[in-house]
Amino acid sequence: MKNINKLLALAFLLIGSITFAQTGAGMDKIKSLKIAFITERLNLSSEEAAVFWPVYNEHEANLEALRLEERNEIRGRLRNFQNMSDSQIQNLMGEFLALQEERNDRNIAFLKRMTNLISARKTFLLIKAEDDFKKRLLQQIQKRRQ
């Protein structure tokens, strides 16, 4: 437990030095910290890690592609929201809902696959680890802004 706390303290001190603009280096550093955090929390065997990380990385890449599509295709067009017709807004809403459905479908498929690969218990540990990492990252960002 002390090792986890030391690792977390070090990780979040390092985060304090990161510029949180979405630069490649800053995002890579956050991803590295997230990987270390998840690795520590899940305590995967070498066999589990060998099957876990390729599937996890593929899932993260798929979600990132969906985020980029949403940002570029949906949110970019929303800047001109006031000048859009009702039918344009309706079409945009359809695209947005389709992306949300795709994200949900991918998450469900990922969780089912993980349950088969590393167990339901460790899959829940993964969900909790990701949530805990996000909370701590946001806390660090808030502290930095004060």
Short mmCIF file of N, CA and C in Angstrom, two decimals:
data_model
loop_
_atom_site.label_atom_id
_atom_site.label_comp_id
_atom_site.label_asym_id
_atom_site.label_seq_id
_atom_site.Cartn_x
_atom_site.Cartn_y
_atom_site.Cartn_z
N MET A 1 0.83 -1.19 0.00
CA MET A 1 0.00 0.00 0.00
C MET A 1 0.87 1.25 0.00
N LYS A 2 1.99 1.21 0.75
CA LYS A 2 2.89 2.36 0.78
C LYS A 2 3.48 2.61 -0.60
N ASN A 3 3.77 1.52 -1.34
CA ASN A 3 4.31 1.69 -2.68
C ASN A 3 3.32 2.37 -3.60
N ILE A 4 2.06 2.01 -3.47
CA ILE A 4 1.02 2.65 -4.28
C ILE A 4 0.97 4.13 -3.97
N ASN A 5 0.96 4.47 -2.70
CA ASN A 5 0.89 5.88 -2.31
C ASN A 5 2.11 6.66 -2.78
N LYS A 6 3.29 6.05 -2.69
CA LYS A 6 4.50 6.72 -3.17
C LYS A 6 4.45 6.92 -4.68
N LEU A 7 4.01 5.88 -5.39
CA LEU A 7 3.89 5.97 -6.84
C LEU A 7 2.90 7.06 -7.22
N LEU A 8 1.77 7.09 -6.54
CA LEU A 8 0.76 8.10 -6.84
C LEU A 8 1.27 9.50 -6.53
N ALA A 9 1.93 9.66 -5.40
CA ALA A 9 2.46 10.98 -5.04
C ALA A 9 3.45 11.45 -6.10
N LEU A 10 4.34 10.57 -6.52
CA LEU A 10 5.31 10.92 -7.55
C LEU A 10 4.61 11.23 -8.87
N ALA A 11 3.65 10.39 -9.23
CA ALA A 11 2.95 10.59 -10.50
C ALA A 11 2.25 11.93 -10.53
N PHE A 12 1.58 12.28 -9.45
CA PHE A 12 0.81 13.51 -9.48
C PHE A 12 1.68 14.74 -9.25
N LEU A 13 2.85 14.57 -8.67
CA LEU A 13 3.80 15.68 -8.64
C LEU A 13 4.31 15.96 -10.05
N LEU A 14 4.54 14.88 -10.79
CA LEU A 14 4.97 15.06 -12.17
C LEU A 14 3.89 15.71 -13.02
N ILE A 15 2.65 15.34 -12.74
CA ILE A 15 1.55 15.95 -13.48
C ILE A 15 1.52 17.45 -13.25
N GLY A 16 1.89 17.88 -12.06
CA GLY A 16 1.91 19.31 -11.77
C GLY A 16 2.83 20.08 -12.69
N SER A 17 3.83 19.41 -13.23
CA SER A 17 4.77 20.09 -14.12
C SER A 17 4.37 20.00 -15.59
N ILE A 18 3.29 19.32 -15.86
CA ILE A 18 2.85 19.15 -17.24
C ILE A 18 1.97 20.32 -17.65
N THR A 19 2.17 20.80 -18.83
CA THR A 19 1.24 21.78 -19.38
C THR A 19 0.04 21.00 -19.86
N PHE A 20 -1.14 21.38 -19.40
CA PHE A 20 -2.30 20.57 -19.69
C PHE A 20 -2.94 20.88 -21.02
N ALA A 21 -2.31 21.69 -21.82
CA ALA A 21 -2.79 21.85 -23.18
C ALA A 21 -2.61 20.49 -23.85
N GLN A 22 -3.40 20.21 -24.83
CA GLN A 22 -3.34 18.89 -25.42
C GLN A 22 -2.16 18.78 -26.38
N THR A 23 -0.99 18.90 -25.82
CA THR A 23 0.22 18.72 -26.60
C THR A 23 0.56 17.25 -26.61
N GLY A 24 1.29 16.84 -27.60
CA GLY A 24 1.67 15.44 -27.69
C GLY A 24 2.45 14.97 -26.48
N ALA A 25 3.44 15.74 -26.06
CA ALA A 25 4.28 15.34 -24.94
C ALA A 25 3.49 15.29 -23.64
N GLY A 26 2.65 16.28 -23.39
CA GLY A 26 1.85 16.31 -22.17
C GLY A 26 0.87 15.17 -22.11
N MET A 27 0.22 14.89 -23.22
CA MET A 27 -0.75 13.79 -23.25
C MET A 27 -0.04 12.45 -23.13
N ASP A 28 1.13 12.33 -23.74
CA ASP A 28 1.89 11.08 -23.62
C ASP A 28 2.30 10.83 -22.17
N LYS A 29 2.66 11.89 -21.47
CA LYS A 29 3.06 11.74 -20.08
C LYS A 29 1.86 11.30 -19.23
N ILE A 30 0.70 11.90 -19.48
CA ILE A 30 -0.51 11.51 -18.75
C ILE A 30 -0.85 10.06 -19.04
N LYS A 31 -0.74 9.65 -20.31
CA LYS A 31 -1.02 8.26 -20.66
C LYS A 31 -0.06 7.31 -19.94
N SER A 32 1.20 7.69 -19.87
CA SER A 32 2.19 6.86 -19.16
C SER A 32 1.84 6.73 -17.68
N LEU A 33 1.43 7.83 -17.08
CA LEU A 33 1.04 7.80 -15.67
C LEU A 33 -0.20 6.94 -15.47
N LYS A 34 -1.12 7.02 -16.42
CA LYS A 34 -2.34 6.21 -16.34
C LYS A 34 -2.00 4.72 -16.43
N ILE A 35 -1.10 4.38 -17.33
CA ILE A 35 -0.68 2.98 -17.47
C ILE A 35 -0.05 2.48 -16.18
N ALA A 36 0.82 3.28 -15.58
CA ALA A 36 1.45 2.89 -14.32
C ALA A 36 0.41 2.72 -13.22
N PHE A 37 -0.54 3.63 -13.18
CA PHE A 37 -1.60 3.59 -12.17
C PHE A 37 -2.44 2.31 -12.32
N ILE A 38 -2.86 2.02 -13.54
CA ILE A 38 -3.67 0.83 -13.80
C ILE A 38 -2.88 -0.44 -13.51
N THR A 39 -1.63 -0.46 -13.93
CA THR A 39 -0.77 -1.63 -13.68
C THR A 39 -0.68 -1.93 -12.19
N GLU A 40 -0.46 -0.88 -11.41
CA GLU A 40 -0.34 -1.05 -9.96
C GLU A 40 -1.66 -1.53 -9.35
N ARG A 41 -2.76 -0.96 -9.79
CA ARG A 41 -4.06 -1.30 -9.22
C ARG A 41 -4.53 -2.71 -9.58
N LEU A 42 -4.30 -3.13 -10.82
CA LEU A 42 -4.82 -4.43 -11.26
C LEU A 42 -3.94 -5.59 -10.83
N ASN A 43 -2.66 -5.34 -10.64
CA ASN A 43 -1.74 -6.40 -10.23
C ASN A 43 -1.89 -7.62 -11.14
N LEU A 44 -1.75 -7.39 -12.44
CA LEU A 44 -1.92 -8.46 -13.42
C LEU A 44 -0.74 -9.41 -13.41
N SER A 45 -1.03 -10.69 -13.61
CA SER A 45 0.05 -11.65 -13.82
C SER A 45 0.66 -11.36 -15.20
N SER A 46 1.82 -11.93 -15.47
CA SER A 46 2.45 -11.68 -16.77
C SER A 46 1.58 -12.21 -17.92
N GLU A 47 0.89 -13.33 -17.68
CA GLU A 47 0.00 -13.88 -18.70
C GLU A 47 -1.20 -12.95 -18.94
N GLU A 48 -1.76 -12.43 -17.85
CA GLU A 48 -2.89 -11.51 -17.96
C GLU A 48 -2.45 -10.22 -18.66
N ALA A 49 -1.30 -9.70 -18.29
CA ALA A 49 -0.81 -8.46 -18.89
C ALA A 49 -0.58 -8.63 -20.39
N ALA A 50 -0.11 -9.80 -20.79
CA ALA A 50 0.15 -10.05 -22.21
C ALA A 50 -1.12 -9.99 -23.05
N VAL A 51 -2.25 -10.37 -22.48
CA VAL A 51 -3.50 -10.29 -23.24
C VAL A 51 -4.26 -9.00 -22.95
N PHE A 52 -4.04 -8.43 -21.76
CA PHE A 52 -4.77 -7.22 -21.36
C PHE A 52 -4.36 -5.99 -22.16
N TRP A 53 -3.06 -5.68 -22.19
CA TRP A 53 -2.61 -4.41 -22.75
C TRP A 53 -2.90 -4.23 -24.23
N PRO A 54 -2.73 -5.24 -25.08
CA PRO A 54 -3.10 -5.02 -26.49
C PRO A 54 -4.59 -4.70 -26.67
N VAL A 55 -5.44 -5.40 -25.93
CA VAL A 55 -6.89 -5.15 -26.02
C VAL A 55 -7.22 -3.78 -25.46
N TYR A 56 -6.63 -3.43 -24.32
CA TYR A 56 -6.88 -2.12 -23.70
C TYR A 56 -6.43 -0.99 -24.62
N ASN A 57 -5.23 -1.11 -25.18
CA ASN A 57 -4.71 -0.07 -26.07
C ASN A 57 -5.56 0.09 -27.33
N GLU A 58 -6.03 -1.02 -27.86
CA GLU A 58 -6.91 -0.96 -29.03
C GLU A 58 -8.21 -0.24 -28.68
N HIS A 59 -8.77 -0.56 -27.53
CA HIS A 59 -10.01 0.09 -27.08
C HIS A 59 -9.80 1.59 -26.88
N GLU A 60 -8.71 1.96 -26.24
CA GLU A 60 -8.41 3.39 -26.03
C GLU A 60 -8.26 4.12 -27.37
N ALA A 61 -7.61 3.49 -28.34
CA ALA A 61 -7.45 4.11 -29.66
C ALA A 61 -8.81 4.28 -30.35
N ASN A 62 -9.68 3.29 -30.22
CA ASN A 62 -11.02 3.40 -30.80
C ASN A 62 -11.82 4.53 -30.16
N LEU A 63 -11.74 4.65 -28.84
CA LEU A 63 -12.46 5.72 -28.15
C LEU A 63 -11.89 7.09 -28.52
N GLU A 64 -10.58 7.17 -28.67
CA GLU A 64 -9.96 8.44 -29.07
C GLU A 64 -10.43 8.84 -30.47
N ALA A 65 -10.54 7.88 -31.37
CA ALA A 65 -11.04 8.18 -32.72
C ALA A 65 -12.47 8.71 -32.66
N LEU A 66 -13.29 8.13 -31.79
CA LEU A 66 -14.66 8.62 -31.63
C LEU A 66 -14.68 10.03 -31.04
N ARG A 67 -13.80 10.29 -30.07
CA ARG A 67 -13.72 11.64 -29.47
C ARG A 67 -13.31 12.67 -30.52
N LEU A 68 -12.34 12.32 -31.34
CA LEU A 68 -11.90 13.24 -32.40
C LEU A 68 -13.02 13.49 -33.40
N GLU A 69 -13.71 12.44 -33.77
CA GLU A 69 -14.83 12.59 -34.71
C GLU A 69 -15.90 13.49 -34.12
N GLU A 70 -16.22 13.28 -32.85
CA GLU A 70 -17.23 14.12 -32.20
C GLU A 70 -16.76 15.57 -32.15
N ARG A 71 -15.52 15.78 -31.77
CA ARG A 71 -15.01 17.15 -31.67
C ARG A 71 -14.98 17.83 -33.03
N ASN A 72 -14.50 17.13 -34.04
CA ASN A 72 -14.35 17.73 -35.36
C ASN A 72 -15.67 17.85 -36.11
N GLU A 73 -16.48 16.82 -36.04
CA GLU A 73 -17.70 16.79 -36.84
C GLU A 73 -18.90 17.42 -36.14
N ILE A 74 -19.05 17.19 -34.88
CA ILE A 74 -20.25 17.65 -34.17
C ILE A 74 -19.99 19.00 -33.50
N ARG A 75 -19.08 19.02 -32.60
CA ARG A 75 -18.86 20.24 -31.81
C ARG A 75 -18.37 21.40 -32.67
N GLY A 76 -17.61 21.10 -33.70
CA GLY A 76 -17.16 22.15 -34.61
C GLY A 76 -18.33 22.84 -35.31
N ARG A 77 -19.30 22.06 -35.71
CA ARG A 77 -20.47 22.64 -36.38
C ARG A 77 -21.40 23.33 -35.40
N LEU A 78 -21.32 23.00 -34.13
CA LEU A 78 -22.18 23.65 -33.13
C LEU A 78 -21.80 25.10 -32.89
N ARG A 79 -20.61 25.49 -33.29
CA ARG A 79 -20.21 26.89 -33.13
C ARG A 79 -21.16 27.81 -33.89
N ASN A 80 -21.72 27.29 -34.94
CA ASN A 80 -22.63 28.06 -35.78
C ASN A 80 -24.09 27.69 -35.49
N PHE A 81 -24.34 27.24 -34.28
CA PHE A 81 -25.64 26.71 -33.86
C PHE A 81 -26.79 27.69 -34.13
N GLN A 82 -26.60 28.95 -33.81
CA GLN A 82 -27.68 29.93 -33.95
C GLN A 82 -28.13 30.12 -35.39
N ASN A 83 -27.26 29.88 -36.34
CA ASN A 83 -27.59 30.08 -37.75
C ASN A 83 -28.06 28.81 -38.44
N MET A 84 -28.18 27.72 -37.70
CA MET A 84 -28.58 26.45 -38.31
C MET A 84 -30.10 26.33 -38.34
N SER A 85 -30.58 25.67 -39.38
CA SER A 85 -32.03 25.41 -39.48
C SER A 85 -32.39 24.26 -38.55
N ASP A 86 -33.68 24.10 -38.30
CA ASP A 86 -34.14 23.00 -37.45
C ASP A 86 -33.75 21.64 -38.05
N SER A 87 -33.84 21.51 -39.36
CA SER A 87 -33.50 20.23 -39.98
C SER A 87 -32.00 19.96 -39.87
N GLN A 88 -31.17 20.99 -39.97
CA GLN A 88 -29.73 20.80 -39.79
C GLN A 88 -29.41 20.38 -38.36
N ILE A 89 -30.08 21.00 -37.41
CA ILE A 89 -29.87 20.64 -36.01
C ILE A 89 -30.35 19.22 -35.75
N GLN A 90 -31.47 18.85 -36.36
CA GLN A 90 -32.00 17.49 -36.21
C GLN A 90 -31.00 16.47 -36.76
N ASN A 91 -30.43 16.76 -37.92
CA ASN A 91 -29.43 15.87 -38.51
C ASN A 91 -28.18 15.78 -37.63
N LEU A 92 -27.77 16.91 -37.10
CA LEU A 92 -26.61 16.93 -36.21
C LEU A 92 -26.87 16.11 -34.95
N MET A 93 -28.08 16.22 -34.42
CA MET A 93 -28.45 15.43 -33.24
C MET A 93 -28.41 13.94 -33.57
N GLY A 94 -28.87 13.57 -34.74
CA GLY A 94 -28.81 12.17 -35.17
C GLY A 94 -27.37 11.66 -35.22
N GLU A 95 -26.47 12.48 -35.75
CA GLU A 95 -25.06 12.10 -35.81
C GLU A 95 -24.47 11.97 -34.41
N PHE A 96 -24.83 12.91 -33.54
CA PHE A 96 -24.34 12.88 -32.16
C PHE A 96 -24.81 11.62 -31.44
N LEU A 97 -26.09 11.31 -31.58
CA LEU A 97 -26.64 10.12 -30.92
C LEU A 97 -26.02 8.84 -31.47
N ALA A 98 -25.74 8.82 -32.77
CA ALA A 98 -25.10 7.65 -33.37
C ALA A 98 -23.70 7.45 -32.79
N LEU A 99 -22.97 8.55 -32.60
CA LEU A 99 -21.64 8.44 -31.99
C LEU A 99 -21.72 7.97 -30.54
N GLN A 100 -22.71 8.46 -29.80
CA GLN A 100 -22.89 8.02 -28.42
C GLN A 100 -23.22 6.53 -28.36
N GLU A 101 -24.07 6.10 -29.27
CA GLU A 101 -24.44 4.68 -29.32
C GLU A 101 -23.22 3.82 -29.67
N GLU A 102 -22.43 4.30 -30.62
CA GLU A 102 -21.21 3.58 -31.01
C GLU A 102 -20.26 3.47 -29.81
N ARG A 103 -20.10 4.55 -29.07
CA ARG A 103 -19.23 4.55 -27.88
C ARG A 103 -19.74 3.53 -26.86
N ASN A 104 -21.04 3.56 -26.61
CA ASN A 104 -21.62 2.61 -25.65
C ASN A 104 -21.44 1.17 -26.10
N ASP A 105 -21.68 0.91 -27.39
CA ASP A 105 -21.51 -0.45 -27.92
C ASP A 105 -20.07 -0.92 -27.77
N ARG A 106 -19.13 -0.03 -28.07
CA ARG A 106 -17.71 -0.41 -27.94
C ARG A 106 -17.33 -0.65 -26.49
N ASN A 107 -17.85 0.16 -25.58
CA ASN A 107 -17.56 -0.04 -24.16
C ASN A 107 -18.13 -1.36 -23.66
N ILE A 108 -19.34 -1.69 -24.05
CA ILE A 108 -19.95 -2.95 -23.64
C ILE A 108 -19.15 -4.14 -24.17
N ALA A 109 -18.79 -4.08 -25.45
CA ALA A 109 -18.00 -5.17 -26.04
C ALA A 109 -16.65 -5.30 -25.34
N PHE A 110 -16.03 -4.17 -25.04
CA PHE A 110 -14.74 -4.17 -24.35
C PHE A 110 -14.86 -4.81 -22.96
N LEU A 111 -15.87 -4.41 -22.20
CA LEU A 111 -16.03 -4.95 -20.85
C LEU A 111 -16.32 -6.45 -20.87
N LYS A 112 -17.11 -6.90 -21.83
CA LYS A 112 -17.35 -8.34 -21.96
C LYS A 112 -16.06 -9.08 -22.29
N ARG A 113 -15.30 -8.51 -23.20
CA ARG A 113 -14.04 -9.15 -23.60
C ARG A 113 -13.06 -9.19 -22.43
N MET A 114 -12.97 -8.09 -21.69
CA MET A 114 -12.07 -8.04 -20.54
C MET A 114 -12.49 -9.05 -19.47
N THR A 115 -13.79 -9.18 -19.25
CA THR A 115 -14.27 -10.14 -18.26
C THR A 115 -13.80 -11.55 -18.62
N ASN A 116 -13.81 -11.88 -19.90
CA ASN A 116 -13.35 -13.19 -20.34
C ASN A 116 -11.83 -13.33 -20.24
N LEU A 117 -11.10 -12.23 -20.42
CA LEU A 117 -9.64 -12.29 -20.42
C LEU A 117 -9.03 -12.24 -19.03
N ILE A 118 -9.54 -11.36 -18.15
CA ILE A 118 -8.87 -11.15 -16.86
C ILE A 118 -9.78 -11.37 -15.66
N SER A 119 -11.04 -11.67 -15.84
CA SER A 119 -12.03 -11.94 -14.79
C SER A 119 -12.91 -10.71 -14.55
N ALA A 120 -14.09 -10.99 -14.04
CA ALA A 120 -15.04 -9.91 -13.73
C ALA A 120 -14.49 -9.03 -12.62
N ARG A 121 -13.86 -9.62 -11.62
CA ARG A 121 -13.31 -8.85 -10.50
C ARG A 121 -12.27 -7.84 -10.99
N LYS A 122 -11.33 -8.30 -11.80
CA LYS A 122 -10.29 -7.39 -12.28
C LYS A 122 -10.85 -6.38 -13.28
N THR A 123 -11.92 -6.74 -13.98
CA THR A 123 -12.56 -5.77 -14.87
C THR A 123 -13.18 -4.65 -14.06
N PHE A 124 -13.81 -4.98 -12.94
CA PHE A 124 -14.34 -3.93 -12.05
C PHE A 124 -13.20 -3.12 -11.44
N LEU A 125 -12.09 -3.77 -11.11
CA LEU A 125 -10.93 -3.04 -10.61
C LEU A 125 -10.42 -2.05 -11.66
N LEU A 126 -10.47 -2.45 -12.92
CA LEU A 126 -10.08 -1.56 -14.01
C LEU A 126 -10.99 -0.34 -14.07
N ILE A 127 -12.30 -0.57 -14.00
CA ILE A 127 -13.26 0.54 -14.04
C ILE A 127 -12.97 1.49 -12.89
N LYS A 128 -12.77 0.94 -11.71
CA LYS A 128 -12.49 1.78 -10.53
C LYS A 128 -11.16 2.50 -10.68
N ALA A 129 -10.15 1.82 -11.18
CA ALA A 129 -8.83 2.45 -11.36
C ALA A 129 -8.91 3.62 -12.34
N GLU A 130 -9.65 3.44 -13.43
CA GLU A 130 -9.80 4.54 -14.39
C GLU A 130 -10.53 5.72 -13.77
N ASP A 131 -11.58 5.44 -13.02
CA ASP A 131 -12.31 6.52 -12.34
C ASP A 131 -11.43 7.23 -11.32
N ASP A 132 -10.69 6.46 -10.53
CA ASP A 132 -9.81 7.05 -9.52
C ASP A 132 -8.73 7.91 -10.17
N PHE A 133 -8.19 7.43 -11.29
CA PHE A 133 -7.16 8.20 -11.98
C PHE A 133 -7.73 9.53 -12.47
N LYS A 134 -8.91 9.50 -13.05
CA LYS A 134 -9.54 10.74 -13.54
C LYS A 134 -9.77 11.72 -12.39
N LYS A 135 -10.27 11.21 -11.27
CA LYS A 135 -10.53 12.07 -10.11
C LYS A 135 -9.24 12.73 -9.63
N ARG A 136 -8.20 11.95 -9.50
CA ARG A 136 -6.93 12.50 -9.01
C ARG A 136 -6.32 13.48 -10.01
N LEU A 137 -6.46 13.18 -11.27
CA LEU A 137 -5.96 14.10 -12.30
C LEU A 137 -6.70 15.43 -12.23
N LEU A 138 -8.01 15.37 -12.11
CA LEU A 138 -8.81 16.60 -11.99
C LEU A 138 -8.47 17.37 -10.72
N GLN A 139 -8.23 16.66 -9.63
CA GLN A 139 -7.82 17.33 -8.38
C GLN A 139 -6.50 18.06 -8.57
N GLN A 140 -5.57 17.42 -9.26
CA GLN A 140 -4.28 18.07 -9.51
C GLN A 140 -4.44 19.30 -10.39
N ILE A 141 -5.30 19.21 -11.38
CA ILE A 141 -5.55 20.37 -12.25
C ILE A 141 -6.16 21.50 -11.44
N GLN A 142 -7.12 21.19 -10.59
CA GLN A 142 -7.75 22.22 -9.75
C GLN A 142 -6.74 22.85 -8.81
N LYS A 143 -5.89 22.05 -8.19
CA LYS A 143 -4.86 22.59 -7.29
C LYS A 143 -3.92 23.52 -8.04
N ARG A 144 -3.59 23.13 -9.23
CA ARG A 144 -2.66 23.93 -10.03
C ARG A 144 -3.26 25.28 -10.40
N ARG A 145 -4.54 25.32 -10.61
CA ARG A 145 -5.21 26.56 -11.00
C ARG A 145 -5.37 27.53 -9.83
N GLN A 146 -5.28 27.05 -8.62
CA GLN A 146 -5.48 27.91 -7.44
C GLN A 146 -4.26 28.73 -7.12
#
